[in-house]
CSV table of N, CA and C in Angstrom, one decimal:
chain,number,residue,atom,x,y,z
A,1,MET,N,133.7,26.7,57.5
A,1,MET,CA,133.2,26.1,56.3
A,1,MET,C,132.1,26.9,55.6
A,2,HIS,N,131.2,27.4,56.4
A,2,HIS,CA,130.1,28.2,55.8
A,2,HIS,C,130.6,29.6,55.3
A,3,GLU,N,131.6,30.1,56.0
A,3,GLU,CA,132.2,31.4,55.6
A,3,GLU,C,132.9,31.3,54.3
A,4,THR,N,133.6,30.1,54.1
A,4,THR,CA,134.3,29.9,52.9
A,4,THR,C,133.3,29.7,51.7
A,5,PHE,N,132.2,29.0,52.0
A,5,PHE,CA,131.2,28.9,50.9
A,5,PHE,C,130.6,30.2,50.5
A,6,PHE,N,130.3,31.1,51.5
A,6,PHE,CA,129.8,32.4,51.2
A,6,PHE,C,130.8,33.3,50.5
A,7,THR,N,132.0,33.2,50.9
A,7,THR,CA,133.1,34.0,50.2
A,7,THR,C,133.2,33.5,48.7
A,8,LEU,N,133.2,32.2,48.5
A,8,LEU,CA,133.2,31.7,47.1
A,8,LEU,C,132.0,32.2,46.3
A,9,ALA,N,130.8,32.1,46.9
A,9,ALA,CA,129.6,32.5,46.3
A,9,ALA,C,129.7,34.0,45.9
A,10,ILE,N,130.2,34.8,46.8
A,10,ILE,CA,130.3,36.3,46.6
A,10,ILE,C,131.3,36.5,45.4
A,11,VAL,N,132.4,35.8,45.4
A,11,VAL,CA,133.3,36.0,44.3
A,11,VAL,C,132.7,35.6,42.9
A,12,TRP,N,131.9,34.5,42.9
A,12,TRP,CA,131.2,34.0,41.7
A,12,TRP,C,130.2,35.1,41.3
A,13,MET,N,129.5,35.7,42.2
A,13,MET,CA,128.5,36.7,41.9
A,13,MET,C,129.1,38.0,41.3
A,14,VAL,N,130.3,38.3,41.9
A,14,VAL,CA,130.9,39.5,41.4
A,14,VAL,C,131.4,39.3,39.9
A,15,GLY,N,131.9,38.0,39.7
A,15,GLY,CA,132.2,37.7,38.3
A,15,GLY,C,131.0,37.8,37.4
A,16,LEU,N,129.8,37.3,37.9
A,16,LEU,CA,128.6,37.4,37.1
A,16,LEU,C,128.2,38.9,36.8
A,17,LEU,N,128.5,39.8,37.8
A,17,LEU,CA,128.2,41.2,37.6
A,17,LEU,C,129.0,41.8,36.5
A,18,GLY,N,130.3,41.4,36.4
A,18,GLY,CA,131.1,41.9,35.3
A,18,GLY,C,130.6,41.4,33.9
A,19,ALA,N,130.2,40.1,33.9
A,19,ALA,CA,129.6,39.6,32.6
A,19,ALA,C,128.3,40.3,32.3
A,20,LEU,N,127.5,40.5,33.3
A,20,LEU,CA,126.2,41.2,33.0
A,20,LEU,C,126.4,42.6,32.6
A,21,VAL,N,127.4,43.3,33.1
A,21,VAL,CA,127.6,44.7,32.6
A,21,VAL,C,128.0,44.7,31.2
A,22,LEU,N,128.9,43.7,30.8
A,22,LEU,CA,129.2,43.6,29.4
A,22,LEU,C,128.0,43.3,28.5
A,23,LEU,N,127.2,42.4,29.0
A,23,LEU,CA,126.0,41.9,28.3
A,23,LEU,C,125.0,43.1,28.1
A,24,ALA,N,124.8,43.9,29.1
A,24,ALA,CA,123.9,45.0,29.1
A,24,ALA,C,124.4,46.1,28.1
A,25,SER,N,125.7,46.3,28.1
A,25,SER,CA,126.2,47.3,27.2
A,25,SER,C,126.2,47.0,25.8
A,26,ARG,N,126.1,45.7,25.4
A,26,ARG,CA,126.1,45.2,24.0
A,26,ARG,C,124.8,44.9,23.5
A,27,GLN,N,123.7,45.1,24.2
A,27,GLN,CA,122.4,44.8,23.7
A,27,GLN,C,121.9,45.9,22.7
A,28,ARG,N,121.3,45.4,21.7
A,28,ARG,CA,120.8,46.4,20.6
A,28,ARG,C,119.4,46.8,20.9
A,29,SER,N,118.5,45.9,21.4
A,29,SER,CA,117.1,46.3,21.6
A,29,SER,C,116.9,46.8,23.0
A,30,SER,N,115.9,47.6,23.2
A,30,SER,CA,115.6,48.2,24.5
A,30,SER,C,115.1,47.1,25.4
A,31,ALA,N,114.3,46.2,24.9
A,31,ALA,CA,113.8,45.1,25.8
A,31,ALA,C,114.9,44.2,26.3
A,32,ASP,N,115.8,43.9,25.5
A,32,ASP,CA,117.0,43.1,25.9
A,32,ASP,C,117.8,43.8,27.0
A,33,MET,N,118.0,45.1,26.8
A,33,MET,CA,118.7,45.9,27.7
A,33,MET,C,118.0,46.0,29.1
A,34,LEU,N,116.7,46.1,29.0
A,34,LEU,CA,115.8,46.2,30.2
A,34,LEU,C,116.0,44.9,31.0
A,35,MET,N,115.9,43.7,30.3
A,35,MET,CA,116.1,42.5,31.0
A,35,MET,C,117.5,42.3,31.6
A,36,SER,N,118.5,42.8,30.9
A,36,SER,CA,119.9,42.6,31.4
A,36,SER,C,120.0,43.5,32.6
A,37,VAL,N,119.5,44.7,32.6
A,37,VAL,CA,119.6,45.5,33.8
A,37,VAL,C,118.8,45.0,35.0
A,38,ASP,N,117.7,44.3,34.7
A,38,ASP,CA,116.9,43.7,35.7
A,38,ASP,C,117.6,42.5,36.3
A,39,THR,N,118.3,41.7,35.5
A,39,THR,CA,119.1,40.6,36.0
A,39,THR,C,120.3,41.2,36.8
A,40,LEU,N,120.9,42.3,36.4
A,40,LEU,CA,122.0,42.9,37.1
A,40,LEU,C,121.5,43.3,38.5
A,41,GLY,N,120.3,43.9,38.6
A,41,GLY,CA,119.8,44.2,39.9
A,41,GLY,C,119.6,43.0,40.8
A,42,LEU,N,119.1,41.9,40.2
A,42,LEU,CA,118.9,40.7,41.0
A,42,LEU,C,120.3,40.2,41.5
A,43,VAL,N,121.3,40.2,40.7
A,43,VAL,CA,122.6,39.7,41.2
A,43,VAL,C,123.2,40.6,42.2
A,44,ILE,N,123.0,41.9,42.1
A,44,ILE,CA,123.5,42.8,43.1
A,44,ILE,C,122.7,42.6,44.5
A,45,CYS,N,121.4,42.3,44.4
A,45,CYS,CA,120.7,41.9,45.6
A,45,CYS,C,121.2,40.6,46.2
A,46,ALA,N,121.6,39.7,45.4
A,46,ALA,CA,122.1,38.4,45.9
A,46,ALA,C,123.5,38.6,46.6
A,47,VAL,N,124.3,39.5,46.0
A,47,VAL,CA,125.6,39.8,46.6
A,47,VAL,C,125.4,40.5,47.9
A,48,LEU,N,124.5,41.4,48.0
A,48,LEU,CA,124.3,42.1,49.3
A,48,LEU,C,123.8,41.1,50.3
A,49,ALA,N,122.9,40.2,49.9
A,49,ALA,CA,122.3,39.3,50.9
A,49,ALA,C,123.4,38.3,51.3
A,50,LEU,N,124.2,37.8,50.4
A,50,LEU,CA,125.3,36.9,50.8
A,50,LEU,C,126.3,37.6,51.7
A,51,TYR,N,126.7,38.8,51.4
A,51,TYR,CA,127.6,39.6,52.2
A,51,TYR,C,127.1,39.8,53.6
A,52,GLY,N,125.8,40.2,53.6
A,52,GLY,CA,125.1,40.4,54.9
A,52,GLY,C,125.1,39.1,55.8
A,53,ALA,N,124.9,38.0,55.1
A,53,ALA,CA,124.8,36.7,55.8
A,53,ALA,C,126.2,36.3,56.3
A,54,THR,N,127.3,36.6,55.5
A,54,THR,CA,128.6,36.4,55.9
A,54,THR,C,129.1,37.2,57.1
A,55,ARG,N,128.7,38.5,57.1
A,55,ARG,CA,129.1,39.4,58.2
A,55,ARG,C,128.1,39.3,59.4
A,56,GLY,N,127.0,38.8,59.2
A,56,GLY,CA,126.0,38.7,60.3
A,56,GLY,C,125.3,40.0,60.6
A,57,GLU,N,125.2,40.9,59.6
A,57,GLU,CA,124.6,42.2,59.8
A,57,GLU,C,123.4,42.3,59.0
A,58,ALA,N,122.3,42.7,59.6
A,58,ALA,CA,121.0,42.8,58.9
A,58,ALA,C,120.9,44.0,58.0
A,59,GLY,N,121.7,45.0,58.1
A,59,GLY,CA,121.7,46.2,57.3
A,59,GLY,C,121.8,45.9,55.8
A,60,TYR,N,122.7,44.9,55.5
A,60,TYR,CA,122.9,44.6,54.1
A,60,TYR,C,121.6,43.9,53.5
A,61,LEU,N,120.9,43.1,54.4
A,61,LEU,CA,119.7,42.5,53.9
A,61,LEU,C,118.6,43.5,53.7
A,62,ASP,N,118.6,44.5,54.5
A,62,ASP,CA,117.6,45.6,54.3
A,62,ASP,C,117.9,46.4,53.0
A,63,ALA,N,119.2,46.6,52.7
A,63,ALA,CA,119.6,47.3,51.5
A,63,ALA,C,119.2,46.4,50.3
A,64,ALA,N,119.4,45.1,50.4
A,64,ALA,CA,119.1,44.2,49.3
A,64,ALA,C,117.6,44.2,49.0
A,65,LEU,N,116.8,44.3,50.1
A,65,LEU,CA,115.3,44.3,50.0
A,65,LEU,C,114.9,45.6,49.3
A,66,VAL,N,115.4,46.7,49.7
A,66,VAL,CA,115.1,48.0,49.0
A,66,VAL,C,115.5,48.0,47.6
A,67,LEU,N,116.7,47.5,47.3
A,67,LEU,CA,117.2,47.4,45.9
A,67,LEU,C,116.3,46.5,45.1
A,68,ALA,N,115.8,45.4,45.6
A,68,ALA,CA,114.9,44.5,44.9
A,68,ALA,C,113.6,45.2,44.6
A,69,LEU,N,113.1,46.0,45.5
A,69,LEU,CA,111.9,46.8,45.3
A,69,LEU,C,112.1,47.8,44.2
A,70,LEU,N,113.2,48.5,44.2
A,70,LEU,CA,113.5,49.5,43.2
A,70,LEU,C,113.7,48.9,41.8
A,71,SER,N,114.3,47.7,41.8
A,71,SER,CA,114.5,47.0,40.6
A,71,SER,C,113.2,46.6,40.0
A,72,TYR,N,112.3,46.1,40.8
A,72,TYR,CA,110.9,45.8,40.3
A,72,TYR,C,110.2,46.9,39.7
A,73,VAL,N,110.2,48.1,40.4
A,73,VAL,CA,109.6,49.3,39.9
A,73,VAL,C,110.2,49.7,38.6
A,74,GLN,N,111.5,49.6,38.5
A,74,GLN,CA,112.2,50.0,37.3
A,74,GLN,C,111.8,49.1,36.1
A,75,THR,N,111.7,47.8,36.4
A,75,THR,CA,111.3,46.9,35.4
A,75,THR,C,109.8,47.1,34.9
A,76,VAL,N,108.9,47.4,35.8
A,76,VAL,CA,107.5,47.6,35.4
A,76,VAL,C,107.4,48.9,34.6
A,77,ALA,N,108.1,50.0,35.1
A,77,ALA,CA,108.1,51.3,34.4
A,77,ALA,C,108.7,51.1,33.0
A,78,GLY,N,109.8,50.4,32.9
A,78,GLY,CA,110.5,50.2,31.6
A,78,GLY,C,109.6,49.4,30.7
A,79,ALA,N,109.0,48.4,31.2
A,79,ALA,CA,108.1,47.6,30.3
A,79,ALA,C,106.9,48.4,29.8
A,80,ARG,N,106.3,49.2,30.7
A,80,ARG,CA,105.2,50.1,30.3
A,80,ARG,C,105.7,51.1,29.3
A,81,PHE,N,106.9,51.6,29.5
A,81,PHE,CA,107.4,52.6,28.5
A,81,PHE,C,107.6,52.0,27.2
A,82,LEU,N,108.1,50.8,27.1
A,82,LEU,CA,108.4,50.1,25.9
A,82,LEU,C,107.0,49.7,25.2
A,83,HIS,N,106.0,49.4,25.9
A,83,HIS,CA,104.7,49.0,25.4
A,83,HIS,C,103.9,50.2,24.9
A,84,HIS,N,103.8,51.2,25.8
A,84,HIS,CA,102.9,52.4,25.6
A,84,HIS,C,103.6,53.6,25.1
A,85,GLY,N,104.9,53.7,25.2
A,85,GLY,CA,105.6,54.9,24.8
A,85,GLY,C,105.8,55.9,25.9
A,86,ARG,N,105.2,55.6,27.1
A,86,ARG,CA,105.3,56.4,28.3
A,86,ARG,C,105.2,55.5,29.5
A,87,ALA,N,105.8,55.9,30.6
A,87,ALA,CA,105.7,55.0,31.8
A,87,ALA,C,104.4,55.2,32.6
A,88,PHE,N,103.8,56.3,32.6
A,88,PHE,CA,102.6,56.6,33.3
A,88,PHE,C,101.6,57.2,32.4
A,89,HIS,N,100.3,57.0,32.7
A,89,HIS,CA,99.2,57.5,31.8
A,89,HIS,C,98.8,58.9,32.3
A,90,ASP,N,98.3,59.6,31.3
A,90,ASP,CA,97.8,61.0,31.6
A,90,ASP,C,96.3,60.9,32.1
A,91,GLU,N,95.8,61.9,32.6
A,91,GLU,CA,94.5,62.0,33.1
A,91,GLU,C,93.5,61.8,32.0
A,92,GLU,N,93.7,62.4,30.8
A,92,GLU,CA,92.7,62.3,29.7
A,92,GLU,C,92.8,61.0,29.0
A,93,ASP,N,93.8,60.2,29.2
A,93,ASP,CA,94.0,58.9,28.5
A,93,ASP,C,93.2,57.8,29.1
A,94,THR,N,92.5,58.1,30.2
A,94,THR,CA,91.8,57.0,31.0
A,94,THR,C,90.4,56.7,30.4
A,95,ARG,N,89.9,57.5,29.4
A,95,ARG,CA,88.6,57.3,28.9
A,95,ARG,C,88.4,56.0,28.1
């Protein structure tokens, strides 16, 4: 019963991945594209976590955790780039 539920959830999430790829490719503004790619990373993390729970292997959960961390860093760097025009500040800009 649980394995069937996890399999259906994985199929649903893969369908969402396809929709999110189309959504991200059609965005006109950079902020909308950043949010679409962030949501895409979240859904990929969910697919990895569900697949790891279905298979009973912790390696997929570790990969999902690392991907979530990288997705967070990407979102913060992208938002800073959109706001300031650069992702990181220079030494002389801290005055």
